[in-house]
C-alpha angles and dihedrals in degrees: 000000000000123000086199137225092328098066100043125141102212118140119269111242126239088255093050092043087060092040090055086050095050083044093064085037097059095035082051096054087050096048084051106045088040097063094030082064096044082049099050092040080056091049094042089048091047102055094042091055090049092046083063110037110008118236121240096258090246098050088049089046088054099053087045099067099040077063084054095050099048089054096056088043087050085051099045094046094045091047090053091050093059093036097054081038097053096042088043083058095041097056094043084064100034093059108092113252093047104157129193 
């Protein structure tokens, strides 16, 4: 039985190989600049807020670090989108028949 063109197992060209990579790039750099603007929103409206009324230290302390968390998350998620996307690339060109 056949599943059709859809599953097929062909081998990915060079170009679609490089589609596919400029594909994670750009969904990386999504994923990035999308959280790094949630962070800094969270930062901005906590420092206004604390311009107007002060925050107890602790409590401060606190939202700081959820910021700060945000951020690494941000740069962890993004890293492991270019990495799968890079080692996805390398091992559609690295396979033999790869045609241009």
């Amino acid at each position: 039985m056949s599943l059709g063109p859809l599953y097929s197992h062909r081998q990915p060209t060079f170009g679609e190989s490089v589609f596919k990579l400029l594909g994670h790039v750009i969904g990386g750099a999504v994923l990035f600049l999308g959280l790094a603007a949630v962070s800094w929103l969270i930062g901005w409206g906590i420092h206004a807020l604390d311009a107007i009324h002060p925050f107890n230290p602790s409590v401060f302390a606190l939202l700081h670090g959820v910021e700060v968390a945000i951020l690494y998350l941000d740069i962890g998620l993004s890293g492991i989108v270019l990495v799968v996307g890079a080692f996805r690339f390398i091992r559609e060109i690295a396979q033999p028949g790869l045609t241009a």
